[in-house]
Short mmCIF file of C-alpha atoms (C1' of nucleotides) in Angstrom, two decimals:
data_model
loop_
_atom_site.label_atom_id
_atom_site.label_comp_id
_atom_site.label_asym_id
_atom_site.label_seq_id
_atom_site.Cartn_x
_atom_site.Cartn_y
_atom_site.Cartn_z
CA MET A 1 -1.74 9.31 21.30
CA SER A 2 -1.15 7.84 17.87
CA MET A 3 1.31 5.03 17.46
CA GLN A 4 3.60 5.68 14.55
CA ASP A 5 4.65 2.93 12.23
CA ALA A 6 7.42 0.66 13.35
CA GLY A 7 8.29 -1.23 10.22
CA GLU A 8 6.46 -1.37 6.88
CA LYS A 9 5.30 -4.79 5.83
CA LYS A 10 4.39 -5.01 2.15
CA LEU A 11 4.21 -2.79 -0.87
CA ARG A 12 0.59 -3.20 -1.76
CA PRO A 13 -1.56 -2.76 1.33
CA ALA A 14 -1.20 0.97 1.76
CA ARG A 15 -4.88 1.18 2.61
CA THR A 16 -4.73 -1.70 5.06
CA ASN A 17 -1.83 -0.22 6.96
CA ALA A 18 -3.71 3.02 7.48
CA THR A 19 -6.75 1.10 8.69
CA LYS A 20 -4.66 -1.03 11.03
CA GLN A 21 -3.12 2.12 12.40
CA LYS A 22 -6.52 3.63 13.08
CA LEU A 23 -7.58 0.42 14.77
CA PHE A 24 -4.41 0.35 16.86
CA ASP A 25 -4.98 3.90 18.02
CA ALA A 26 -8.64 3.43 18.81
CA SER A 27 -8.29 0.13 20.61
CA MET A 28 -5.24 1.29 22.56
CA GLU A 29 -7.24 4.17 23.90
CA LEU A 30 -10.34 2.20 24.76
CA ILE A 31 -8.63 -0.89 26.09
CA GLY A 32 -6.25 1.16 28.17
CA GLU A 33 -9.18 2.85 29.83
CA ARG A 34 -11.58 0.02 30.39
CA GLY A 35 -9.54 -3.14 30.00
CA ALA A 36 -9.44 -5.75 27.28
CA ALA A 37 -12.57 -7.52 28.44
CA GLY A 38 -14.44 -4.28 29.01
CA VAL A 39 -14.34 -3.07 25.42
CA THR A 40 -16.42 -4.48 22.58
CA VAL A 41 -15.31 -4.96 19.02
CA ASP A 42 -18.20 -2.79 17.88
CA GLU A 43 -16.90 0.08 20.02
CA ILE A 44 -13.41 -0.30 18.65
CA ALA A 45 -14.69 -0.30 15.09
CA ALA A 46 -16.83 2.75 15.72
CA ALA A 47 -14.00 4.65 17.40
CA ALA A 48 -11.72 3.87 14.48
CA GLY A 49 -14.38 5.02 12.04
CA VAL A 50 -14.40 1.62 10.44
CA SER A 51 -16.92 -1.16 10.12
CA LYS A 52 -16.92 -4.19 12.34
CA GLY A 53 -16.28 -6.45 9.39
CA THR A 54 -13.07 -4.57 8.68
CA VAL A 55 -11.76 -5.41 12.11
CA TYR A 56 -12.19 -9.08 11.31
CA TYR A 57 -10.78 -8.59 7.86
CA ASN A 58 -7.57 -7.09 9.27
CA PHE A 59 -7.33 -9.17 12.41
CA GLY A 60 -8.55 -12.67 12.88
CA SER A 61 -10.09 -12.02 16.26
CA LYS A 62 -10.27 -9.59 19.13
CA SER A 63 -7.60 -11.60 20.88
CA ASP A 64 -5.33 -11.36 17.86
CA LEU A 65 -5.85 -7.62 17.65
CA ILE A 66 -4.73 -7.23 21.24
CA ALA A 67 -1.69 -9.43 20.78
CA GLN A 68 -0.60 -7.31 17.82
CA LEU A 69 -1.30 -4.22 19.86
CA LEU A 70 1.09 -5.40 22.55
CA ARG A 71 3.80 -6.16 20.00
CA HIS A 72 3.31 -2.79 18.38
CA GLY A 73 3.64 -0.87 21.62
CA VAL A 74 6.67 -2.81 22.76
CA ASP A 75 8.33 -2.24 19.39
CA ILE A 76 8.08 1.49 19.94
CA LEU A 77 9.31 1.41 23.53
CA HIS A 78 12.09 -0.98 22.65
CA ALA A 79 13.25 1.21 19.80
CA ARG A 80 13.45 4.21 22.10
CA LEU A 81 15.38 2.35 24.76
CA VAL A 82 18.00 0.91 22.43
CA SER A 83 18.46 4.33 20.84
CA VAL A 84 20.12 5.62 24.02
CA GLN A 85 22.19 2.56 24.73
CA ASP A 86 25.37 3.76 23.08
CA SER A 87 24.72 7.45 22.75
CA SER A 88 26.37 8.35 26.04
CA ALA A 89 29.85 7.87 27.41
CA ASP A 90 28.88 7.59 31.06
CA PRO A 91 26.78 4.48 31.73
CA LEU A 92 25.01 6.18 34.62
CA ALA A 93 24.02 9.05 32.36
CA ALA A 94 22.86 6.49 29.81
CA MET A 95 20.72 4.88 32.45
CA ASP A 96 19.27 8.26 33.32
CA GLU A 97 18.51 8.94 29.70
CA MET A 98 16.95 5.52 29.28
CA ILE A 99 14.62 6.01 32.21
CA GLY A 100 13.77 9.40 30.80
CA GLN A 101 12.83 7.78 27.51
CA ALA A 102 10.65 5.33 29.39
CA MET A 103 8.91 8.19 31.20
CA ASP A 104 8.30 9.96 27.92
CA PHE A 105 6.83 6.80 26.49
CA MET A 106 4.49 6.37 29.46
CA ALA A 107 3.38 9.97 29.05
CA GLU A 108 2.77 9.51 25.34
CA TYR A 109 1.12 6.11 25.51
CA PRO A 110 -0.42 5.86 28.97
CA SER A 111 -3.07 3.54 27.60
CA PHE A 112 -0.44 1.08 26.51
CA ALA A 113 1.10 1.18 29.96
CA ARG A 114 -2.29 0.54 31.52
CA LEU A 115 -2.92 -2.37 29.19
CA TRP A 116 0.49 -3.79 30.04
CA VAL A 117 0.13 -3.70 33.81
CA SER A 118 -3.47 -4.85 33.59
CA GLU A 119 -2.73 -8.02 31.71
CA ASN A 120 0.93 -8.76 32.35
CA TRP A 121 0.64 -10.85 35.49
CA ARG A 122 -2.55 -12.73 34.75
CA ILE A 123 -2.02 -16.41 35.27
CA PRO A 124 -3.50 -18.23 32.31
CA SER A 125 -3.66 -15.35 29.92
CA GLU A 126 -4.29 -15.80 26.23
CA TRP A 127 -1.24 -13.63 25.70
CA GLN A 128 1.04 -15.34 28.19
CA ASP A 129 3.61 -16.31 25.56
CA THR A 130 3.45 -12.91 23.95
CA PHE A 131 4.07 -11.25 27.29
CA ALA A 132 6.95 -13.53 28.16
CA GLU A 133 8.69 -12.77 24.89
CA LEU A 134 8.10 -9.01 24.92
CA ARG A 135 9.01 -8.73 28.57
CA GLY A 136 12.27 -10.52 27.81
CA ARG A 137 13.10 -8.13 24.98
CA LEU A 138 12.63 -5.10 27.19
CA LEU A 139 14.40 -6.53 30.21
CA ALA A 140 17.38 -7.39 28.03
CA VAL A 141 17.87 -3.73 27.17
CA ILE A 142 17.64 -2.65 30.78
CA GLY A 143 19.93 -5.49 31.73
CA GLY A 144 22.46 -4.20 29.21
CA ALA A 145 22.37 -0.75 30.75
CA ILE A 146 22.88 -2.17 34.22
CA GLU A 147 25.73 -4.25 32.84
CA GLY A 148 27.29 -1.06 31.57
CA VAL A 149 27.11 0.56 34.99
CA ALA A 150 28.47 -2.53 36.70
CA ALA A 151 31.39 -2.57 34.26
CA ARG A 152 32.46 0.99 35.03
CA TYR A 153 31.50 1.41 38.70
CA PRO A 154 31.90 -0.67 41.84
CA VAL A 155 28.49 -2.11 42.57
CA ASP A 156 26.82 -4.00 45.37
CA GLU A 157 27.17 -7.54 44.07
CA SER A 158 24.86 -8.85 46.77
CA ILE A 159 21.94 -7.41 44.83
CA SER A 160 20.72 -9.83 42.19
CA ARG A 161 20.84 -8.45 38.67
CA GLY A 162 17.47 -9.91 37.81
CA SER A 163 15.62 -8.42 40.75
CA LEU A 164 17.20 -5.08 39.99
CA GLU A 165 16.06 -5.18 36.37
CA THR A 166 12.56 -5.99 37.49
CA ALA A 167 12.51 -3.25 40.09
CA ILE A 168 13.62 -0.59 37.61
CA PHE A 169 11.39 -1.87 34.85
CA GLY A 170 8.38 -2.01 37.13
CA ALA A 171 9.12 1.33 38.73
CA CYS A 172 9.14 2.97 35.31
CA PHE A 173 5.63 1.73 34.56
CA VAL A 174 4.23 2.45 37.99
CA VAL A 175 5.78 5.87 38.45
CA GLY A 176 4.84 6.84 34.92
CA LEU A 177 1.26 5.70 35.35
CA ASP A 178 0.93 7.28 38.74
CA ARG A 179 2.07 10.57 37.34
CA GLN A 180 -0.54 10.32 34.61
CA THR A 181 -3.36 9.27 36.87
CA TYR A 182 -2.89 10.73 40.31
CA ASN A 183 -0.03 13.25 40.24
CA PRO A 184 0.09 15.14 36.96
CA GLU A 185 1.99 17.93 38.69
CA ARG A 186 5.10 15.79 39.03
CA THR A 187 7.80 16.54 36.50
CA ARG A 188 9.61 14.15 34.28
CA GLU A 189 12.83 14.95 36.14
CA GLN A 190 11.38 14.18 39.57
CA SER A 191 10.19 10.84 38.33
CA VAL A 192 13.48 9.95 36.69
CA ALA A 193 15.37 11.02 39.80
CA ALA A 194 13.26 8.80 42.04
CA ILE A 195 13.88 5.77 39.86
CA MET A 196 17.55 6.61 39.46
CA ALA A 197 17.83 6.35 43.24
CA ILE A 198 17.77 2.60 42.67
CA MET A 199 20.89 2.81 40.53
CA ARG A 200 22.67 5.11 42.94
CA GLY A 201 21.90 2.67 45.72
CA TYR A 202 23.29 -0.13 43.57
CA VAL A 203 26.59 1.65 43.02
CA ARG A 204 28.87 1.28 46.02
CA LYS A 205 29.43 4.28 48.19
CA MET B 1 -4.65 -17.93 50.27
CA SER B 2 -7.46 -17.28 52.73
CA MET B 3 -8.06 -13.79 54.04
CA GLN B 4 -8.51 -13.85 57.78
CA ASP B 5 -11.17 -11.89 59.55
CA ALA B 6 -10.62 -8.22 60.10
CA GLY B 7 -13.20 -7.34 62.74
CA GLU B 8 -16.36 -9.16 63.93
CA LYS B 9 -19.59 -7.35 63.38
CA LYS B 10 -22.67 -8.67 65.25
CA LEU B 11 -23.73 -11.59 67.37
CA ARG B 12 -26.20 -13.20 65.06
CA PRO B 13 -24.69 -13.36 61.58
CA ALA B 14 -22.15 -16.05 62.29
CA ARG B 15 -23.32 -17.81 59.18
CA THR B 16 -23.13 -14.74 56.98
CA ASN B 17 -19.62 -13.88 58.07
CA ALA B 18 -18.41 -17.34 57.15
CA THR B 19 -20.16 -17.03 53.81
CA LYS B 20 -18.65 -13.63 53.15
CA GLN B 21 -15.26 -15.05 53.94
CA LYS B 22 -15.77 -17.90 51.50
CA LEU B 23 -16.89 -15.41 48.87
CA PHE B 24 -13.86 -13.21 49.54
CA ASP B 25 -11.51 -16.14 49.14
CA ALA B 26 -13.16 -17.48 46.02
CA SER B 27 -13.49 -14.17 44.24
CA MET B 28 -9.99 -13.06 45.18
CA GLU B 29 -8.61 -16.16 43.55
CA LEU B 30 -10.71 -15.97 40.40
CA ILE B 31 -10.57 -12.23 39.89
CA GLY B 32 -6.85 -12.16 40.51
CA GLU B 33 -6.39 -14.70 37.75
CA ARG B 34 -8.78 -13.53 35.09
CA GLY B 35 -9.64 -9.97 36.03
CA ALA B 36 -12.78 -8.38 37.41
CA ALA B 37 -14.58 -8.33 34.08
CA GLY B 38 -13.45 -11.82 33.16
CA VAL B 39 -15.14 -13.61 36.03
CA THR B 40 -18.87 -14.22 36.32
CA VAL B 41 -20.88 -14.06 39.49
CA ASP B 42 -22.00 -17.63 38.82
CA GLU B 43 -18.40 -18.79 38.85
CA ILE B 44 -17.69 -16.98 42.08
CA ALA B 45 -20.75 -18.49 43.70
CA ALA B 46 -19.83 -21.97 42.50
CA ALA B 47 -16.25 -21.64 43.70
CA ALA B 48 -17.46 -20.50 47.10
CA GLY B 49 -19.87 -23.42 47.26
CA VAL B 50 -22.81 -21.06 47.52
CA SER B 51 -25.70 -20.10 45.31
CA LYS B 52 -25.74 -17.06 43.11
CA GLY B 53 -28.52 -15.51 45.13
CA THR B 54 -26.35 -15.62 48.22
CA VAL B 55 -23.81 -13.42 46.54
CA TYR B 56 -26.51 -10.81 46.01
CA TYR B 57 -27.83 -11.34 49.50
CA ASN B 58 -24.44 -10.57 51.02
CA PHE B 59 -23.30 -7.96 48.53
CA GLY B 60 -25.45 -5.57 46.60
CA SER B 61 -23.72 -6.15 43.30
CA LYS B 62 -20.65 -7.59 41.67
CA SER B 63 -19.12 -4.13 41.81
CA ASP B 64 -19.83 -3.86 45.51
CA LEU B 65 -18.26 -7.24 46.15
CA ILE B 66 -15.09 -6.12 44.46
CA ALA B 67 -14.99 -2.82 46.34
CA GLN B 68 -15.26 -4.67 49.64
CA LEU B 69 -12.61 -7.10 48.43
CA LEU B 70 -10.22 -4.22 47.83
CA ARG B 71 -10.89 -2.76 51.28
CA HIS B 72 -10.42 -6.14 52.91
CA GLY B 73 -7.08 -6.77 51.27
CA VAL B 74 -5.76 -3.30 51.99
CA ASP B 75 -6.80 -3.66 55.64
CA ILE B 76 -4.57 -6.70 55.93
CA LEU B 77 -1.60 -5.13 54.14
CA HIS B 78 -2.00 -1.89 56.07
CA ALA B 79 -2.08 -3.72 59.39
CA ARG B 80 1.14 -5.53 58.56
CA LEU B 81 2.90 -2.37 57.49
CA VAL B 82 1.99 -0.33 60.56
CA SER B 83 3.02 -3.24 62.79
CA VAL B 84 6.67 -2.64 61.87
CA GLN B 85 6.61 1.11 62.02
CA ASP B 86 7.84 1.47 65.59
CA SER B 87 9.25 -1.97 66.25
CA SER B 88 12.74 -1.04 65.15
CA ALA B 89 15.24 1.51 66.38
CA ASP B 90 17.02 2.06 63.08
CA PRO B 91 14.70 3.62 60.50
CA LEU B 92 16.58 1.95 57.65
CA ALA B 93 16.09 -1.43 59.29
CA ALA B 94 12.44 -0.55 59.77
CA MET B 95 12.17 0.23 56.08
CA ASP B 96 13.80 -3.09 55.28
CA GLU B 97 11.37 -4.90 57.52
CA MET B 98 8.44 -3.04 56.01
CA ILE B 99 9.40 -4.00 52.48
CA GLY B 100 9.84 -7.55 53.72
CA GLN B 101 6.30 -7.48 55.09
CA ALA B 102 5.07 -6.21 51.74
CA MET B 103 6.87 -9.04 49.95
CA ASP B 104 5.34 -11.58 52.30
CA PHE B 105 1.92 -10.13 51.63
CA MET B 106 2.42 -10.33 47.87
CA ALA B 107 3.47 -13.95 48.25
CA GLU B 108 0.46 -14.77 50.39
CA TYR B 109 -2.11 -12.85 48.40
CA PRO B 110 -0.77 -12.68 44.84
CA SER B 111 -4.31 -12.53 43.55
CA PHE B 112 -4.96 -9.36 45.49
CA ALA B 113 -1.81 -7.82 44.06
CA ARG B 114 -2.91 -8.73 40.56
CA LEU B 115 -6.34 -7.25 41.14
CA TRP B 116 -4.74 -4.08 42.47
CA VAL B 117 -2.39 -3.47 39.55
CA SER B 118 -5.05 -4.50 37.06
CA GLU B 119 -7.60 -1.94 38.16
CA ASN B 120 -5.63 0.76 39.95
CA TRP B 121 -4.85 3.03 37.03
CA ARG B 122 -8.03 2.70 35.03
CA ILE B 123 -9.36 6.10 34.15
CA PRO B 124 -13.06 6.14 34.91
CA SER B 125 -13.17 3.13 37.16
CA GLU B 126 -16.19 2.28 39.27
CA TRP B 127 -13.76 2.01 42.17
CA GLN B 128 -11.84 5.20 41.52
CA ASP B 129 -12.75 6.73 44.88
CA THR B 130 -12.08 3.49 46.68
CA PHE B 131 -8.66 3.27 45.09
CA ALA B 132 -7.80 6.88 45.87
CA GLU B 133 -8.63 6.39 49.53
CA LEU B 134 -6.90 3.03 49.96
CA ARG B 135 -3.86 4.16 48.03
CA GLY B 136 -3.60 7.17 50.31
CA ARG B 137 -3.75 5.00 53.43
CA LEU B 138 -0.91 2.79 52.23
CA LEU B 139 1.24 5.62 50.91
CA ALA B 140 0.92 7.40 54.23
CA VAL B 141 2.58 4.48 56.01
CA ILE B 142 5.42 4.33 53.52
CA GLY B 143 5.74 8.09 53.71
CA GLY B 144 6.10 7.80 57.47
CA ALA B 145 8.91 5.29 57.10
CA ILE B 146 10.70 7.53 54.62
CA GLU B 147 10.19 10.41 57.01
CA GLY B 148 11.90 8.36 59.69
CA VAL B 149 14.92 7.74 57.49
CA ALA B 150 15.10 11.38 56.45
CA ALA B 151 15.03 12.41 60.11
CA ARG B 152 18.02 10.29 61.07
CA TYR B 153 20.14 10.27 57.92
CA PRO B 154 21.29 12.89 55.45
CA VAL B 155 19.20 12.42 52.35
CA ASP B 156 19.15 13.70 48.81
CA GLU B 157 16.59 16.47 49.14
CA SER B 158 16.44 16.93 45.40
CA ILE B 159 14.40 13.75 45.19
CA SER B 160 10.72 14.44 45.71
CA ARG B 161 9.20 12.58 48.60
CA GLY B 162 6.06 11.75 46.68
CA SER B 163 7.82 10.23 43.71
CA LEU B 164 9.95 8.19 46.06
CA GLU B 165 6.91 6.82 47.88
CA THR B 166 5.36 5.88 44.58
CA ALA B 167 8.52 4.23 43.31
CA ILE B 168 8.89 2.09 46.43
CA PHE B 169 5.20 1.29 46.65
CA GLY B 170 5.05 0.33 43.01
CA ALA B 171 8.28 -1.61 43.09
CA CYS B 172 6.91 -3.72 45.95
CA PHE B 173 3.91 -4.77 43.89
CA VAL B 174 5.81 -5.32 40.68
CA VAL B 175 8.76 -7.17 42.16
CA GLY B 176 6.45 -9.26 44.30
CA LEU B 177 4.24 -10.15 41.38
CA ASP B 178 7.12 -10.86 39.09
CA ARG B 179 8.57 -13.24 41.60
CA GLN B 180 5.25 -15.03 41.80
CA THR B 181 4.67 -15.17 38.06
CA TYR B 182 7.97 -15.33 36.24
CA ASN B 183 10.78 -15.86 38.74
CA PRO B 184 9.72 -18.08 41.63
CA GLU B 185 13.36 -18.94 42.28
CA ARG B 186 14.10 -15.46 43.58
CA THR B 187 14.26 -15.22 47.34
CA ARG B 188 12.47 -12.81 49.59
CA GLU B 189 15.83 -11.31 50.56
CA GLN B 190 16.89 -10.69 46.97
CA SER B 191 13.66 -8.89 46.31
CA VAL B 192 13.86 -6.78 49.44
CA ALA B 193 17.47 -5.92 48.71
CA ALA B 194 16.64 -4.73 45.20
CA ILE B 195 13.90 -2.43 46.47
CA MET B 196 16.04 -1.23 49.36
CA ALA B 197 18.53 -0.01 46.78
CA ILE B 198 16.12 2.88 46.28
CA MET B 199 16.48 3.88 49.91
CA ARG B 200 20.24 3.51 49.90
CA GLY B 201 20.33 5.72 46.84
CA TYR B 202 18.18 8.25 48.66
CA VAL B 203 20.52 8.44 51.64
CA ARG B 204 23.51 10.68 50.91
CA LYS B 205 26.83 9.04 50.39
"C1'" DC C 1 -9.63 -5.67 -11.82
"C1'" DT C 2 -9.18 -6.89 -7.28
"C1'" DA C 3 -7.92 -6.20 -2.52
"C1'" DA C 4 -9.89 -3.59 0.93
"C1'" DC C 5 -13.83 -1.98 2.86
"C1'" DC C 6 -18.83 -1.13 4.16
"C1'" DA C 7 -23.46 -1.88 6.30
"C1'" DA C 8 -26.48 -4.52 8.55
"C1'" DA C 9 -28.67 -8.47 9.84
"C1'" DC C 10 -28.04 -12.71 12.35
"C1'" DT C 11 -26.52 -16.55 15.62
"C1'" DG C 12 -25.46 -18.65 19.66
"C1'" DA C 13 -23.43 -18.20 23.85
"C1'" DC C 14 -23.11 -15.92 28.00
"C1'" DC C 15 -24.21 -13.03 31.98
"C1'" DA C 16 -25.80 -9.53 35.76
"C1'" DG C 17 -29.37 -9.11 38.45
"C1'" DT C 18 -34.19 -10.71 40.28
"C1'" DC C 19 -37.52 -13.12 42.90
"C1'" DA C 20 -40.68 -16.61 44.64
"C1'" DG C 21 -39.85 -20.22 47.37
"C1'" DT C 22 -37.02 -23.28 50.94
"C1'" DT C 23 -34.12 -24.28 55.00
"C1'" DC C 24 -32.89 -24.13 59.66
"C1'" DA C 25 -31.36 -22.41 64.14
"C1'" DA C 26 -32.84 -20.02 67.80
"C1'" DA C 27 -36.51 -17.86 70.38
"C1'" DT C 28 -40.82 -18.55 72.56
"C1'" DA C 29 -44.97 -20.96 74.02
"C1'" DG C 30 -47.25 -24.81 75.99
"C1'" DC D 1 -38.74 -31.02 77.63
"C1'" DT D 2 -41.42 -30.73 73.14
"C1'" DA D 3 -43.98 -28.03 69.68
"C1'" DT D 4 -44.46 -23.95 67.15
"C1'" DT D 5 -43.06 -19.72 65.23
"C1'" DT D 6 -40.02 -16.45 63.19
"C1'" DG D 7 -36.92 -14.45 60.07
"C1'" DA D 8 -32.22 -14.32 58.47
"C1'" DA D 9 -29.73 -16.96 55.21
"C1'" DC D 10 -29.88 -19.25 51.24
"C1'" DT D 11 -31.55 -21.35 46.67
"C1'" DG D 12 -31.73 -21.71 41.57
"C1'" DA D 13 -34.66 -21.00 37.63
"C1'" DC D 14 -35.65 -17.15 34.94
"C1'" DT D 15 -35.35 -12.53 32.38
"C1'" DG D 16 -33.70 -9.06 29.58
"C1'" DG D 17 -29.87 -7.74 27.55
"C1'" DT D 18 -25.07 -7.94 25.57
"C1'" DC D 19 -21.38 -9.45 22.76
"C1'" DA D 20 -17.96 -12.07 19.70
"C1'" DG D 21 -17.93 -13.63 15.57
"C1'" DT D 22 -20.25 -14.72 10.79
"C1'" DT D 23 -22.33 -13.85 6.55
"C1'" DT D 24 -23.83 -11.52 2.60
"C1'" DG D 25 -24.23 -8.45 -1.10
"C1'" DG D 26 -22.75 -4.35 -2.55
"C1'" DT D 27 -18.97 -0.22 -2.88
"C1'" DT D 28 -14.48 2.06 -3.44
"C1'" DA D 29 -9.84 2.97 -4.03
"C1'" DG D 30 -5.16 1.67 -5.99
#
DNA sequence: CTAACCAAACTGACCAGTCAGTTCAAATAG
DNA sequence: CTATTTGAACTGACTGGTCAGTTTGGTTAG
């Protein structure tokens, strides 16, 4: 459940980075379970084994902590998705692999997935801009994979690329979360196969 | 944005029913936008043009109000979904129509959809049992539609029925919400077509 | 030596839930 | 037809508690 580092920042703050990491882990867990508004800064500090003041020393505010949390999680997911992009010859197999990576991510960081779906579609969210940007980054990768399929296979052009991206992207989160929450007996492969049905329906028969 | 009545109760409480309706409408709107924890009972009362005490007269608690809100919304969606079930001869067309109904619902009650995805996968939620029950009711309808397709067409049996239900169900919410929030230019048909790709991928080529 | 951290007290705002009192429409009495 | 009663529906001030964020004075690790 711990989020590894995704990019060192400075030379000096070795201590700070460790503290930030502990705070990321703790708040991801708590916020994923009870929602951003349902968790107090005191709880987060306690769970991270750190004092409340330290939270405000490392992050300007609760809101800022959450924004950085979102960035951090997306960095990890994004890195995993782009890692497949060119590793496979067959674009359909690449898509399969990519969805598999997404499922693994949801299994490893279910709390992040919960946080994402909980806050993503709120209308005047404090993190609206953050979401828009991060969402775009992720959708671009999926879009690239779809592009790859469309370049090598005959596809149903009547289906809008954007809606397709959204459907796959959303299905990954929902299927992954559902597996975690309601159907732990479902395998990774079953889940990937169900989502891949979208792609097979996109490719012309 | 108003949720119509779903069943009269008594003769006398004509006033109460109207009040409940106003409270449903107001809280759906507010909670959908800012989340269950982010909205105060005072705000809900004010938005409904009613005093705070009235909220507690009609509902036992904030939590109870939200539980009833969830039931109310699902009743409406469920009614729309079952209405298609037998209206069409071709099960694939029925599926198409059903997804269309879901998209219409998401467009009419985006706040309900937001509330649903915000709270659905929380781990120890106060509404866990409510969610489990309501989720089951909706999935059963979708499962029936898939059943219908599987009965008339050759399908890919390697895809688990449960995962497929989840993928379609989830895609409806996510695609519907995304259209509302980020891509209002997308048409109902585009959205339905993208989700229907799942079914076309399920049917054997 | 200094950036990072701790512990704990404090502020000011906010909020769920309560309750004593008010309104009013319909039922009943005169 | 008018007067009175009844009680469901509603009101809003109030209470006890919570929480984000601040401050301060001291501690520790690199």
